[in-house]
Amino acid sequence: PPNNNVVDWGLLEYPHPKEPSCVGYCPIDCKWLEAYQARDCKKEQEDYFNKTDTEAIRGCYRSKVLQTFAKQKMQVEASKFASELQELMKTMQETNSEDAFPWNFMELKSLGTLMKDRDNDLVREISRYIPRDWSEDRDQIVRLMLSTTAKYAEVPVLDGLYGGKACERATDKKN
């Protein structure tokens, strides 16, 4: 680059004549950047519910799994699934973690026991739809319920230099 002046500071005497353990650098601490909202459930809700066609279902997420049960007139199974889904949503609110929702639908008690009944013609029929429906339900419910913030350490100094302090996460106190 033009006008790039290099300053010649001269050599420092090491070890220091009066302090042999002294290193000629200042400690540099790790610094955090500003936190920002990585995922905003309020915005997701506004976007999703503004796209909903009819006023009757505006403000309400219609589960794909429950719709599949309704098409097949499986009220008992739908009721069991709805209860379990509400419990999962309650757990997610308490923990603020999407881990409350299993990735695999077979890990759900209501769906796992139902899908094991392969002799039932209705179960064989809905087994083509339930995996996809659960995947869509899980993803959409997490989007509509979970807000997260993120905060990154300022690079390149992450561990602190020359005796400086490392960045420590507030959640688990790890560096």
PDB file of C-alpha atoms in Angstrom:
ATOM      1  CA  PRO A   1       0.000   0.000   0.000  1.00  0.00           C
ATOM      2  CA  PRO A   2       1.190   3.532  -0.621  1.00  0.00           C
ATOM      3  CA  ASN A   3       2.570   5.607   2.255  1.00  0.00           C
ATOM      4  CA  ASN A   4       3.257   2.532   4.310  1.00  0.00           C
ATOM      5  CA  ASN A   5       5.766   3.713   6.882  1.00  0.00           C
ATOM      6  CA  VAL A   6       7.628   1.084   8.799  1.00  0.00           C
ATOM      7  CA  VAL A   7       8.793   2.256  12.202  1.00  0.00           C
ATOM      8  CA  ASP A   8      12.087   0.873  13.384  1.00  0.00           C
ATOM      9  CA  TRP A   9      11.731   0.664  17.137  1.00  0.00           C
ATOM     10  CA  GLY A  10      15.205  -0.643  17.732  1.00  0.00           C
ATOM     11  CA  LEU A  11      16.223  -3.786  19.531  1.00  0.00           C
ATOM     12  CA  LEU A  12      15.214  -4.426  23.120  1.00  0.00           C
ATOM     13  CA  GLU A  13      17.692  -6.014  25.430  1.00  0.00           C
ATOM     14  CA  TYR A  14      16.613  -9.481  26.596  1.00  0.00           C
ATOM     15  CA  PRO A  15      16.584 -10.455  29.305  1.00  0.00           C
ATOM     16  CA  HIS A  16      15.727  -7.088  30.818  1.00  0.00           C
ATOM     17  CA  PRO A  17      18.754  -5.779  32.756  1.00  0.00           C
ATOM     18  CA  LYS A  18      16.727  -5.107  35.922  1.00  0.00           C
ATOM     19  CA  GLU A  19      13.891  -7.687  35.581  1.00  0.00           C
ATOM     20  CA  PRO A  20      15.193 -10.944  34.063  1.00  0.00           C
ATOM     21  CA  SER A  21      11.706 -12.568  34.157  1.00  0.00           C
ATOM     22  CA  CYS A  22      10.092  -9.642  32.326  1.00  0.00           C
ATOM     23  CA  VAL A  23       8.822 -10.195  28.808  1.00  0.00           C
ATOM     24  CA  GLY A  24       8.507  -7.079  26.714  1.00  0.00           C
ATOM     25  CA  TYR A  25       4.829  -7.501  25.809  1.00  0.00           C
ATOM     26  CA  CYS A  26       1.586  -6.420  27.443  1.00  0.00           C
ATOM     27  CA  PRO A  27      -1.126  -9.002  28.141  1.00  0.00           C
ATOM     28  CA  ILE A  28      -3.959  -8.984  25.628  1.00  0.00           C
ATOM     29  CA  ASP A  29      -7.364 -10.222  26.782  1.00  0.00           C
ATOM     30  CA  CYS A  30      -9.926 -11.906  24.570  1.00  0.00           C
ATOM     31  CA  LYS A  31     -12.859  -9.612  23.736  1.00  0.00           C
ATOM     32  CA  TRP A  32     -16.453 -10.434  22.870  1.00  0.00           C
ATOM     33  CA  LEU A  33     -18.367  -8.949  19.950  1.00  0.00           C
ATOM     34  CA  GLU A  34     -21.911  -7.697  20.528  1.00  0.00           C
ATOM     35  CA  ALA A  35     -24.598 -10.355  20.925  1.00  0.00           C
ATOM     36  CA  TYR A  36     -27.173 -10.605  18.146  1.00  0.00           C
ATOM     37  CA  GLN A  37     -30.417 -12.479  17.623  1.00  0.00           C
ATOM     38  CA  ALA A  38     -29.593 -15.535  15.526  1.00  0.00           C
ATOM     39  CA  ARG A  39     -33.146 -16.911  15.490  1.00  0.00           C
ATOM     40  CA  ASP A  40     -36.285 -14.875  16.237  1.00  0.00           C
ATOM     41  CA  CYS A  41     -39.441 -16.890  16.891  1.00  0.00           C
ATOM     42  CA  LYS A  42     -41.655 -13.773  16.985  1.00  0.00           C
ATOM     43  CA  LYS A  43     -40.648 -12.868  13.432  1.00  0.00           C
ATOM     44  CA  GLU A  44     -41.100 -16.487  12.336  1.00  0.00           C
ATOM     45  CA  GLN A  45     -44.600 -16.511  13.859  1.00  0.00           C
ATOM     46  CA  GLU A  46     -45.546 -13.268  12.126  1.00  0.00           C
ATOM     47  CA  ASP A  47     -44.277 -14.536   8.781  1.00  0.00           C
ATOM     48  CA  TYR A  48     -45.932 -17.945   9.139  1.00  0.00           C
ATOM     49  CA  PHE A  49     -49.301 -16.758  10.420  1.00  0.00           C
ATOM     50  CA  ASN A  50     -49.546 -13.963   7.858  1.00  0.00           C
ATOM     51  CA  LYS A  51     -49.276 -16.635   5.144  1.00  0.00           C
ATOM     52  CA  THR A  52     -52.142 -18.684   6.611  1.00  0.00           C
ATOM     53  CA  ASP A  53     -55.098 -18.689   4.251  1.00  0.00           C
ATOM     54  CA  THR A  54     -58.183 -18.622   6.413  1.00  0.00           C
ATOM     55  CA  GLU A  55     -59.004 -16.563   9.473  1.00  0.00           C
ATOM     56  CA  ALA A  56     -60.180 -19.706  11.315  1.00  0.00           C
ATOM     57  CA  ILE A  57     -56.669 -21.165  11.496  1.00  0.00           C
ATOM     58  CA  ARG A  58     -54.696 -17.910  11.724  1.00  0.00           C
ATOM     59  CA  GLY A  59     -52.519 -17.968  14.826  1.00  0.00           C
ATOM     60  CA  CYS A  60     -52.625 -21.746  15.080  1.00  0.00           C
ATOM     61  CA  TYR A  61     -50.136 -24.251  13.707  1.00  0.00           C
ATOM     62  CA  ARG A  62     -51.860 -27.247  12.150  1.00  0.00           C
ATOM     63  CA  SER A  63     -49.771 -30.357  12.678  1.00  0.00           C
ATOM     64  CA  LYS A  64     -49.196 -32.436   9.557  1.00  0.00           C
ATOM     65  CA  VAL A  65     -49.217 -35.635  11.625  1.00  0.00           C
ATOM     66  CA  LEU A  66     -52.583 -34.698  13.131  1.00  0.00           C
ATOM     67  CA  GLN A  67     -53.934 -33.935   9.661  1.00  0.00           C
ATOM     68  CA  THR A  68     -52.845 -37.394   8.496  1.00  0.00           C
ATOM     69  CA  PHE A  69     -54.593 -38.988  11.488  1.00  0.00           C
ATOM     70  CA  ALA A  70     -57.733 -36.927  10.771  1.00  0.00           C
ATOM     71  CA  LYS A  71     -57.832 -38.072   7.126  1.00  0.00           C
ATOM     72  CA  GLN A  72     -57.770 -41.691   8.303  1.00  0.00           C
ATOM     73  CA  LYS A  73     -60.260 -41.017  11.136  1.00  0.00           C
ATOM     74  CA  MET A  74     -57.765 -42.161  13.794  1.00  0.00           C
ATOM     75  CA  GLN A  75     -59.047 -40.031  16.705  1.00  0.00           C
ATOM     76  CA  VAL A  76     -57.522 -42.100  19.528  1.00  0.00           C
ATOM     77  CA  GLU A  77     -54.063 -42.027  17.956  1.00  0.00           C
ATOM     78  CA  ALA A  78     -54.440 -38.315  17.203  1.00  0.00           C
ATOM     79  CA  SER A  79     -55.338 -37.610  20.819  1.00  0.00           C
ATOM     80  CA  LYS A  80     -52.300 -39.540  22.121  1.00  0.00           C
ATOM     81  CA  PHE A  81     -49.998 -37.733  19.692  1.00  0.00           C
ATOM     82  CA  ALA A  82     -51.482 -34.302  20.497  1.00  0.00           C
ATOM     83  CA  SER A  83     -50.931 -34.873  24.238  1.00  0.00           C
ATOM     84  CA  GLU A  84     -47.343 -35.950  23.654  1.00  0.00           C
ATOM     85  CA  LEU A  85     -46.738 -33.005  21.323  1.00  0.00           C
ATOM     86  CA  GLN A  86     -48.014 -30.570  23.964  1.00  0.00           C
ATOM     87  CA  GLU A  87     -45.659 -32.118  26.536  1.00  0.00           C
ATOM     88  CA  LEU A  88     -42.726 -31.745  24.133  1.00  0.00           C
ATOM     89  CA  MET A  89     -43.633 -28.110  23.536  1.00  0.00           C
ATOM     90  CA  LYS A  90     -43.852 -27.492  27.285  1.00  0.00           C
ATOM     91  CA  THR A  91     -40.416 -29.100  27.779  1.00  0.00           C
ATOM     92  CA  MET A  92     -38.984 -26.985  24.984  1.00  0.00           C
ATOM     93  CA  GLN A  93     -40.303 -23.803  26.616  1.00  0.00           C
ATOM     94  CA  GLU A  94     -38.758 -24.803  29.950  1.00  0.00           C
ATOM     95  CA  THR A  95     -35.366 -25.785  28.538  1.00  0.00           C
ATOM     96  CA  ASN A  96     -35.247 -23.362  25.578  1.00  0.00           C
ATOM     97  CA  SER A  97     -33.725 -26.183  23.563  1.00  0.00           C
ATOM     98  CA  GLU A  98     -34.855 -27.919  20.401  1.00  0.00           C
ATOM     99  CA  ASP A  99     -33.446 -31.147  21.835  1.00  0.00           C
ATOM    100  CA  ALA A 100     -36.866 -31.671  23.448  1.00  0.00           C
ATOM    101  CA  PHE A 101     -38.085 -32.731  19.992  1.00  0.00           C
ATOM    102  CA  PRO A 102     -36.535 -36.000  18.795  1.00  0.00           C
ATOM    103  CA  TRP A 103     -35.366 -36.104  15.188  1.00  0.00           C
ATOM    104  CA  ASN A 104     -36.737 -39.600  14.638  1.00  0.00           C
ATOM    105  CA  PHE A 105     -40.513 -39.997  14.916  1.00  0.00           C
ATOM    106  CA  MET A 106     -40.023 -43.530  16.284  1.00  0.00           C
ATOM    107  CA  GLU A 107     -38.633 -41.972  19.486  1.00  0.00           C
ATOM    108  CA  LEU A 108     -42.084 -40.575  20.215  1.00  0.00           C
ATOM    109  CA  LYS A 109     -44.076 -42.927  22.399  1.00  0.00           C
ATOM    110  CA  SER A 110     -47.358 -42.352  20.555  1.00  0.00           C
ATOM    111  CA  LEU A 111     -45.920 -42.809  17.060  1.00  0.00           C
ATOM    112  CA  GLY A 112     -43.298 -45.434  17.915  1.00  0.00           C
ATOM    113  CA  THR A 113     -45.773 -47.915  19.397  1.00  0.00           C
ATOM    114  CA  LEU A 114     -48.295 -47.263  16.633  1.00  0.00           C
ATOM    115  CA  MET A 115     -45.790 -47.819  13.819  1.00  0.00           C
ATOM    116  CA  LYS A 116     -44.712 -51.166  15.264  1.00  0.00           C
ATOM    117  CA  ASP A 117     -48.189 -52.544  14.475  1.00  0.00           C
ATOM    118  CA  ARG A 118     -47.340 -53.412  10.845  1.00  0.00           C
ATOM    119  CA  ASP A 119     -50.198 -55.926  10.564  1.00  0.00           C
ATOM    120  CA  ASN A 120     -52.695 -53.064  10.656  1.00  0.00           C
ATOM    121  CA  ASP A 121     -53.608 -51.858   7.147  1.00  0.00           C
ATOM    122  CA  LEU A 122     -54.207 -48.293   8.359  1.00  0.00           C
ATOM    123  CA  VAL A 123     -50.768 -48.176   9.955  1.00  0.00           C
ATOM    124  CA  ARG A 124     -49.173 -49.404   6.731  1.00  0.00           C
ATOM    125  CA  GLU A 125     -51.083 -46.713   4.847  1.00  0.00           C
ATOM    126  CA  ILE A 126     -50.044 -43.813   7.105  1.00  0.00           C
ATOM    127  CA  SER A 127     -46.466 -45.084   7.483  1.00  0.00           C
ATOM    128  CA  ARG A 128     -45.766 -43.570   4.071  1.00  0.00           C
ATOM    129  CA  TYR A 129     -46.658 -40.090   5.376  1.00  0.00           C
ATOM    130  CA  ILE A 130     -45.778 -39.994   9.071  1.00  0.00           C
ATOM    131  CA  PRO A 131     -41.947 -39.736   8.731  1.00  0.00           C
ATOM    132  CA  ARG A 132     -42.203 -36.728   6.408  1.00  0.00           C
ATOM    133  CA  ASP A 133     -45.053 -35.187   8.398  1.00  0.00           C
ATOM    134  CA  TRP A 134     -43.127 -35.479  11.674  1.00  0.00           C
ATOM    135  CA  SER A 135     -40.031 -33.956  10.103  1.00  0.00           C
ATOM    136  CA  GLU A 136     -42.049 -30.977   8.840  1.00  0.00           C
ATOM    137  CA  ASP A 137     -43.876 -30.595  12.158  1.00  0.00           C
ATOM    138  CA  ARG A 138     -40.671 -30.726  14.153  1.00  0.00           C
ATOM    139  CA  ASP A 139     -38.876 -28.156  12.005  1.00  0.00           C
ATOM    140  CA  GLN A 140     -41.823 -25.757  11.911  1.00  0.00           C
ATOM    141  CA  ILE A 141     -42.622 -25.959  15.622  1.00  0.00           C
ATOM    142  CA  VAL A 142     -38.980 -25.332  16.527  1.00  0.00           C
ATOM    143  CA  ARG A 143     -38.906 -22.311  14.192  1.00  0.00           C
ATOM    144  CA  LEU A 144     -42.103 -20.953  15.740  1.00  0.00           C
ATOM    145  CA  MET A 145     -41.023 -21.484  19.357  1.00  0.00           C
ATOM    146  CA  LEU A 146     -37.262 -21.015  19.639  1.00  0.00           C
ATOM    147  CA  SER A 147     -35.373 -17.742  19.794  1.00  0.00           C
ATOM    148  CA  THR A 148     -31.616 -17.772  20.177  1.00  0.00           C
ATOM    149  CA  THR A 149     -28.918 -15.173  20.537  1.00  0.00           C
ATOM    150  CA  ALA A 150     -25.306 -15.615  19.547  1.00  0.00           C
ATOM    151  CA  LYS A 151     -22.137 -13.892  20.584  1.00  0.00           C
ATOM    152  CA  TYR A 152     -18.711 -14.487  19.094  1.00  0.00           C
ATOM    153  CA  ALA A 153     -15.241 -13.748  20.350  1.00  0.00           C
ATOM    154  CA  GLU A 154     -13.262 -11.163  18.439  1.00  0.00           C
ATOM    155  CA  VAL A 155     -10.554 -12.871  16.381  1.00  0.00           C
ATOM    156  CA  PRO A 156      -7.611 -13.474  16.323  1.00  0.00           C
ATOM    157  CA  VAL A 157      -7.128 -13.364  20.125  1.00  0.00           C
ATOM    158  CA  LEU A 158      -9.345 -16.112  21.542  1.00  0.00           C
ATOM    159  CA  ASP A 159      -7.165 -17.536  24.310  1.00  0.00           C
ATOM    160  CA  GLY A 160      -5.536 -14.318  25.446  1.00  0.00           C
ATOM    161  CA  LEU A 161      -1.936 -13.463  24.652  1.00  0.00           C
ATOM    162  CA  TYR A 162       1.067 -12.898  26.901  1.00  0.00           C
ATOM    163  CA  GLY A 163      -0.848 -13.698  30.054  1.00  0.00           C
ATOM    164  CA  GLY A 164      -4.151 -12.149  28.937  1.00  0.00           C
ATOM    165  CA  LYS A 165      -7.502 -13.697  29.843  1.00  0.00           C
ATOM    166  CA  ALA A 166      -9.215 -16.187  27.531  1.00  0.00           C
ATOM    167  CA  CYS A 167     -12.852 -15.735  26.527  1.00  0.00           C
ATOM    168  CA  GLU A 168     -15.154 -17.768  28.733  1.00  0.00           C
ATOM    169  CA  ARG A 169     -18.691 -18.757  27.769  1.00  0.00           C
ATOM    170  CA  ALA A 170     -21.271 -17.629  30.299  1.00  0.00           C
ATOM    171  CA  THR A 171     -23.420 -20.746  29.800  1.00  0.00           C
ATOM    172  CA  ASP A 172     -20.913 -23.426  30.766  1.00  0.00           C
ATOM    173  CA  LYS A 173     -17.786 -21.474  31.820  1.00  0.00           C
ATOM    174  CA  LYS A 174     -15.671 -23.149  29.114  1.00  0.00           C
ATOM    175  CA  ASN A 175     -12.928 -21.324  27.223  1.00  0.00           C
TER     176      ASN A 175
END
